[in-house]
Amino acid sequence: MSVGADGSGGAAVAVGSAEGGPLEDGFVPSALGTREHWDAVYERELQTFQEYGDTGEIWFGEESMNRLIRWMQKHKIPLDASVLDIGTGNGVFLVELAKFGFSNITGIDYSPSAIQLSGNIIEKEGLSNIKLKVEDFLNLSTKLSGFHICIDKGTFDAISLNPDNAVEKRKQYVKSLSRVLKVKAQKNNIG
């Protein structure tokens, strides 16, 4: 299952020309598609959490998280199903999954600060059954595989906005998604 945060299962906008306009695929490059942007965002959010205890943004809102959990309930996803949160960011969605009862959940992000922030938030919540890993979804380690459910709240969107060869990166994303999903797993887009 790949879930787009905008409900479409994919990007709403993405990759452009050197002049900054859209390419044939309709996407416009943006800083939102760069690792440097997200590293800076999560370094700030980590510092804010350390200073004030603020967990940061709930990307795409609390209702989106609740909608995903309702979908999982409706489709009778077992609470012990292996769930991968691609681009976990601050890990707040992982916390919600754990509070709901999911017990085999993993969050990955290519930003070390995001994983550190996630770990701090998970620890503050008193949860210990969540696995976190610094992992670039486009360059996966061999150990990341066998997930029943993969959730993406915006990573594919960000990849689609990358100013450096976004079309190829989107293709690599699909290959990576196929690799991490358990054989015969259900691949759905939900909205």
PDB file of C-alpha atoms in Angstrom, residues 23-164:
ATOM      1  CA  LEU A  23       8.578  20.308 -17.592  1.00  0.00           C
ATOM      2  CA  GLU A  24       6.459  18.031 -19.783  1.00  0.00           C
ATOM      3  CA  ASP A  25       5.319  16.123 -16.693  1.00  0.00           C
ATOM      4  CA  GLY A  26       3.853  19.296 -15.143  1.00  0.00           C
ATOM      5  CA  PHE A  27       6.080  19.431 -12.072  1.00  0.00           C
ATOM      6  CA  VAL A  28       7.966  22.503 -10.936  1.00  0.00           C
ATOM      7  CA  PRO A  29      11.274  22.068  -9.083  1.00  0.00           C
ATOM      8  CA  SER A  30      11.330  23.301  -5.512  1.00  0.00           C
ATOM      9  CA  ALA A  31      13.587  23.408  -2.457  1.00  0.00           C
ATOM     10  CA  LEU A  32      10.952  21.086  -0.937  1.00  0.00           C
ATOM     11  CA  GLY A  33      12.459  18.367  -3.100  1.00  0.00           C
ATOM     12  CA  THR A  34      15.970  18.627  -1.674  1.00  0.00           C
ATOM     13  CA  ARG A  35      17.662  16.823   1.183  1.00  0.00           C
ATOM     14  CA  GLU A  36      19.218  20.118   2.295  1.00  0.00           C
ATOM     15  CA  HIS A  37      15.774  21.622   2.852  1.00  0.00           C
ATOM     16  CA  TRP A  38      14.539  18.712   4.970  1.00  0.00           C
ATOM     17  CA  ASP A  39      17.780  18.464   6.945  1.00  0.00           C
ATOM     18  CA  ALA A  40      17.411  22.158   7.841  1.00  0.00           C
ATOM     19  CA  VAL A  41      13.719  21.729   8.735  1.00  0.00           C
ATOM     20  CA  TYR A  42      14.383  18.814  11.078  1.00  0.00           C
ATOM     21  CA  GLU A  43      17.467  20.405  12.620  1.00  0.00           C
ATOM     22  CA  ARG A  44      15.230  23.374  13.578  1.00  0.00           C
ATOM     23  CA  GLU A  45      12.416  21.117  14.796  1.00  0.00           C
ATOM     24  CA  LEU A  46      14.865  19.022  16.828  1.00  0.00           C
ATOM     25  CA  GLN A  47      16.259  22.150  18.468  1.00  0.00           C
ATOM     26  CA  THR A  48      12.733  23.426  19.168  1.00  0.00           C
ATOM     27  CA  PHE A  49      11.773  20.085  20.705  1.00  0.00           C
ATOM     28  CA  GLN A  50      14.887  20.080  22.893  1.00  0.00           C
ATOM     29  CA  GLU A  51      14.247  23.649  24.054  1.00  0.00           C
ATOM     30  CA  TYR A  52      10.455  23.708  24.380  1.00  0.00           C
ATOM     31  CA  GLY A  53       9.146  20.146  24.019  1.00  0.00           C
ATOM     32  CA  ASP A  54       7.240  21.068  20.833  1.00  0.00           C
ATOM     33  CA  THR A  55       6.935  18.049  18.517  1.00  0.00           C
ATOM     34  CA  GLY A  56       6.694  20.224  15.395  1.00  0.00           C
ATOM     35  CA  GLU A  57       4.418  20.007  12.402  1.00  0.00           C
ATOM     36  CA  ILE A  58       1.882  17.264  11.867  1.00  0.00           C
ATOM     37  CA  TRP A  59       2.349  17.213   8.116  1.00  0.00           C
ATOM     38  CA  PHE A  60      -0.984  17.177   6.305  1.00  0.00           C
ATOM     39  CA  GLY A  61      -2.860  17.412   9.575  1.00  0.00           C
ATOM     40  CA  GLU A  62      -4.269  15.205  12.264  1.00  0.00           C
ATOM     41  CA  GLU A  63      -7.326  14.335  10.174  1.00  0.00           C
ATOM     42  CA  SER A  64      -5.099  12.733   7.519  1.00  0.00           C
ATOM     43  CA  MET A  65      -3.509  10.528  10.172  1.00  0.00           C
ATOM     44  CA  ASN A  66      -6.936   9.552  11.480  1.00  0.00           C
ATOM     45  CA  ARG A  67      -8.179   8.833   7.946  1.00  0.00           C
ATOM     46  CA  LEU A  68      -5.244   6.466   7.347  1.00  0.00           C
ATOM     47  CA  ILE A  69      -5.900   4.628  10.602  1.00  0.00           C
ATOM     48  CA  ARG A  70      -9.625   4.346   9.764  1.00  0.00           C
ATOM     49  CA  TRP A  71      -8.679   2.896   6.368  1.00  0.00           C
ATOM     50  CA  MET A  72      -6.456   0.337   8.091  1.00  0.00           C
ATOM     51  CA  GLN A  73      -9.327  -0.577  10.422  1.00  0.00           C
ATOM     52  CA  LYS A  74     -11.823  -0.833   7.576  1.00  0.00           C
ATOM     53  CA  HIS A  75      -9.498  -3.176   5.684  1.00  0.00           C
ATOM     54  CA  LYS A  76      -8.873  -5.217   8.836  1.00  0.00           C
ATOM     55  CA  ILE A  77      -5.119  -4.701   8.808  1.00  0.00           C
ATOM     56  CA  PRO A  78      -3.836  -6.866  11.692  1.00  0.00           C
ATOM     57  CA  LEU A  79      -2.254  -4.939  14.554  1.00  0.00           C
ATOM     58  CA  ASP A  80       0.890  -7.054  14.162  1.00  0.00           C
ATOM     59  CA  ALA A  81       1.235  -6.305  10.425  1.00  0.00           C
ATOM     60  CA  SER A  82       4.642  -4.857   9.572  1.00  0.00           C
ATOM     61  CA  VAL A  83       4.193  -1.173   8.741  1.00  0.00           C
ATOM     62  CA  LEU A  84       6.820   1.110   7.174  1.00  0.00           C
ATOM     63  CA  ASP A  85       6.428   4.884   7.406  1.00  0.00           C
ATOM     64  CA  ILE A  86       8.475   6.249   4.492  1.00  0.00           C
ATOM     65  CA  GLY A  87       9.870   9.698   5.308  1.00  0.00           C
ATOM     66  CA  THR A  88       8.686   9.541   8.905  1.00  0.00           C
ATOM     67  CA  GLY A  89       9.826  13.067   9.777  1.00  0.00           C
ATOM     68  CA  ASN A  90       9.026  13.719  13.434  1.00  0.00           C
ATOM     69  CA  GLY A  91       7.479  10.264  13.880  1.00  0.00           C
ATOM     70  CA  VAL A  92       4.129  11.563  15.138  1.00  0.00           C
ATOM     71  CA  PHE A  93       2.239   9.188  12.848  1.00  0.00           C
ATOM     72  CA  LEU A  94       4.246   6.265  14.259  1.00  0.00           C
ATOM     73  CA  VAL A  95       3.196   7.358  17.759  1.00  0.00           C
ATOM     74  CA  GLU A  96      -0.459   7.348  16.687  1.00  0.00           C
ATOM     75  CA  LEU A  97      -0.116   3.888  15.144  1.00  0.00           C
ATOM     76  CA  ALA A  98       1.475   2.565  18.349  1.00  0.00           C
ATOM     77  CA  LYS A  99      -1.221   4.156  20.524  1.00  0.00           C
ATOM     78  CA  PHE A 100      -3.834   2.511  18.315  1.00  0.00           C
ATOM     79  CA  GLY A 101      -2.203  -0.848  18.955  1.00  0.00           C
ATOM     80  CA  PHE A 102       0.067  -1.496  15.978  1.00  0.00           C
ATOM     81  CA  SER A 103       3.110  -3.340  17.268  1.00  0.00           C
ATOM     82  CA  ASN A 104       5.447  -3.889  14.297  1.00  0.00           C
ATOM     83  CA  ILE A 105       6.142  -0.386  13.014  1.00  0.00           C
ATOM     84  CA  THR A 106       9.243   1.158  11.493  1.00  0.00           C
ATOM     85  CA  GLY A 107       9.977   4.721  10.478  1.00  0.00           C
ATOM     86  CA  ILE A 108      12.676   5.720   8.023  1.00  0.00           C
ATOM     87  CA  ASP A 109      13.944   9.103   6.932  1.00  0.00           C
ATOM     88  CA  TYR A 110      17.077  10.215   5.139  1.00  0.00           C
ATOM     89  CA  SER A 111      17.497  13.070   7.602  1.00  0.00           C
ATOM     90  CA  PRO A 112      19.440  12.035  10.719  1.00  0.00           C
ATOM     91  CA  SER A 113      17.863  14.976  12.578  1.00  0.00           C
ATOM     92  CA  ALA A 114      14.376  13.703  11.713  1.00  0.00           C
ATOM     93  CA  ILE A 115      15.232  10.263  13.125  1.00  0.00           C
ATOM     94  CA  GLN A 116      16.736  11.840  16.255  1.00  0.00           C
ATOM     95  CA  LEU A 117      13.617  13.997  16.696  1.00  0.00           C
ATOM     96  CA  SER A 118      11.376  10.948  16.163  1.00  0.00           C
ATOM     97  CA  GLY A 119      13.333   9.006  18.752  1.00  0.00           C
ATOM     98  CA  ASN A 120      13.026  11.830  21.278  1.00  0.00           C
ATOM     99  CA  ILE A 121       9.262  12.130  20.719  1.00  0.00           C
ATOM    100  CA  ILE A 122       8.759   8.364  20.930  1.00  0.00           C
ATOM    101  CA  GLU A 123      10.772   8.249  24.157  1.00  0.00           C
ATOM    102  CA  LYS A 124       8.756  11.161  25.604  1.00  0.00           C
ATOM    103  CA  GLU A 125       5.573   9.204  24.811  1.00  0.00           C
ATOM    104  CA  GLY A 126       6.974   6.190  26.668  1.00  0.00           C
ATOM    105  CA  LEU A 127       6.852   3.914  23.630  1.00  0.00           C
ATOM    106  CA  SER A 128       9.497   1.298  22.946  1.00  0.00           C
ATOM    107  CA  ASN A 129       8.083  -0.888  20.162  1.00  0.00           C
ATOM    108  CA  ILE A 130       8.893   1.495  17.287  1.00  0.00           C
ATOM    109  CA  LYS A 131      11.958   0.964  15.105  1.00  0.00           C
ATOM    110  CA  LEU A 132      13.684   3.963  13.530  1.00  0.00           C
ATOM    111  CA  LYS A 133      16.370   4.052  10.884  1.00  0.00           C
ATOM    112  CA  VAL A 134      18.219   6.662   8.865  1.00  0.00           C
ATOM    113  CA  GLU A 135      17.521   5.371   5.378  1.00  0.00           C
ATOM    114  CA  ASP A 136      17.367   6.955   1.928  1.00  0.00           C
ATOM    115  CA  PHE A 137      14.354   5.326   0.272  1.00  0.00           C
ATOM    116  CA  LEU A 138      15.942   5.768  -3.156  1.00  0.00           C
ATOM    117  CA  ASN A 139      19.120   3.943  -2.055  1.00  0.00           C
ATOM    118  CA  LEU A 140      17.859   1.219   0.249  1.00  0.00           C
ATOM    119  CA  SER A 141      19.958  -1.046   2.387  1.00  0.00           C
ATOM    120  CA  THR A 142      19.455  -4.746   1.778  1.00  0.00           C
ATOM    121  CA  LYS A 143      17.929  -5.266   5.232  1.00  0.00           C
ATOM    122  CA  LEU A 144      14.804  -3.195   4.596  1.00  0.00           C
ATOM    123  CA  SER A 145      12.134  -5.521   3.193  1.00  0.00           C
ATOM    124  CA  GLY A 146       9.096  -7.648   3.952  1.00  0.00           C
ATOM    125  CA  PHE A 147       6.589  -4.947   4.961  1.00  0.00           C
ATOM    126  CA  HIS A 148       2.854  -5.584   4.716  1.00  0.00           C
ATOM    127  CA  ILE A 149       1.986  -1.872   4.620  1.00  0.00           C
ATOM    128  CA  CYS A 150       4.012   1.130   3.395  1.00  0.00           C
ATOM    129  CA  ILE A 151       2.742   4.590   4.200  1.00  0.00           C
ATOM    130  CA  ASP A 152       3.966   7.756   2.532  1.00  0.00           C
ATOM    131  CA  LYS A 153       2.583  11.076   3.684  1.00  0.00           C
ATOM    132  CA  GLY A 154       4.654  13.213   1.312  1.00  0.00           C
ATOM    133  CA  THR A 155       7.989  11.654   0.381  1.00  0.00           C
ATOM    134  CA  PHE A 156       6.909  10.854  -3.171  1.00  0.00           C
ATOM    135  CA  ASP A 157       5.654  14.427  -3.474  1.00  0.00           C
ATOM    136  CA  ALA A 158       9.025  15.796  -2.313  1.00  0.00           C
ATOM    137  CA  ILE A 159      10.906  13.468  -4.688  1.00  0.00           C
ATOM    138  CA  SER A 160       8.720  14.749  -7.506  1.00  0.00           C
ATOM    139  CA  LEU A 161       9.811  18.308  -6.722  1.00  0.00           C
ATOM    140  CA  ASN A 162      13.532  17.513  -6.720  1.00  0.00           C
ATOM    141  CA  PRO A 163      15.317  19.806  -9.190  1.00  0.00           C
ATOM    142  CA  ASP A 164      17.816  17.051 -10.073  1.00  0.00           C
TER     143      ASP A 164
END
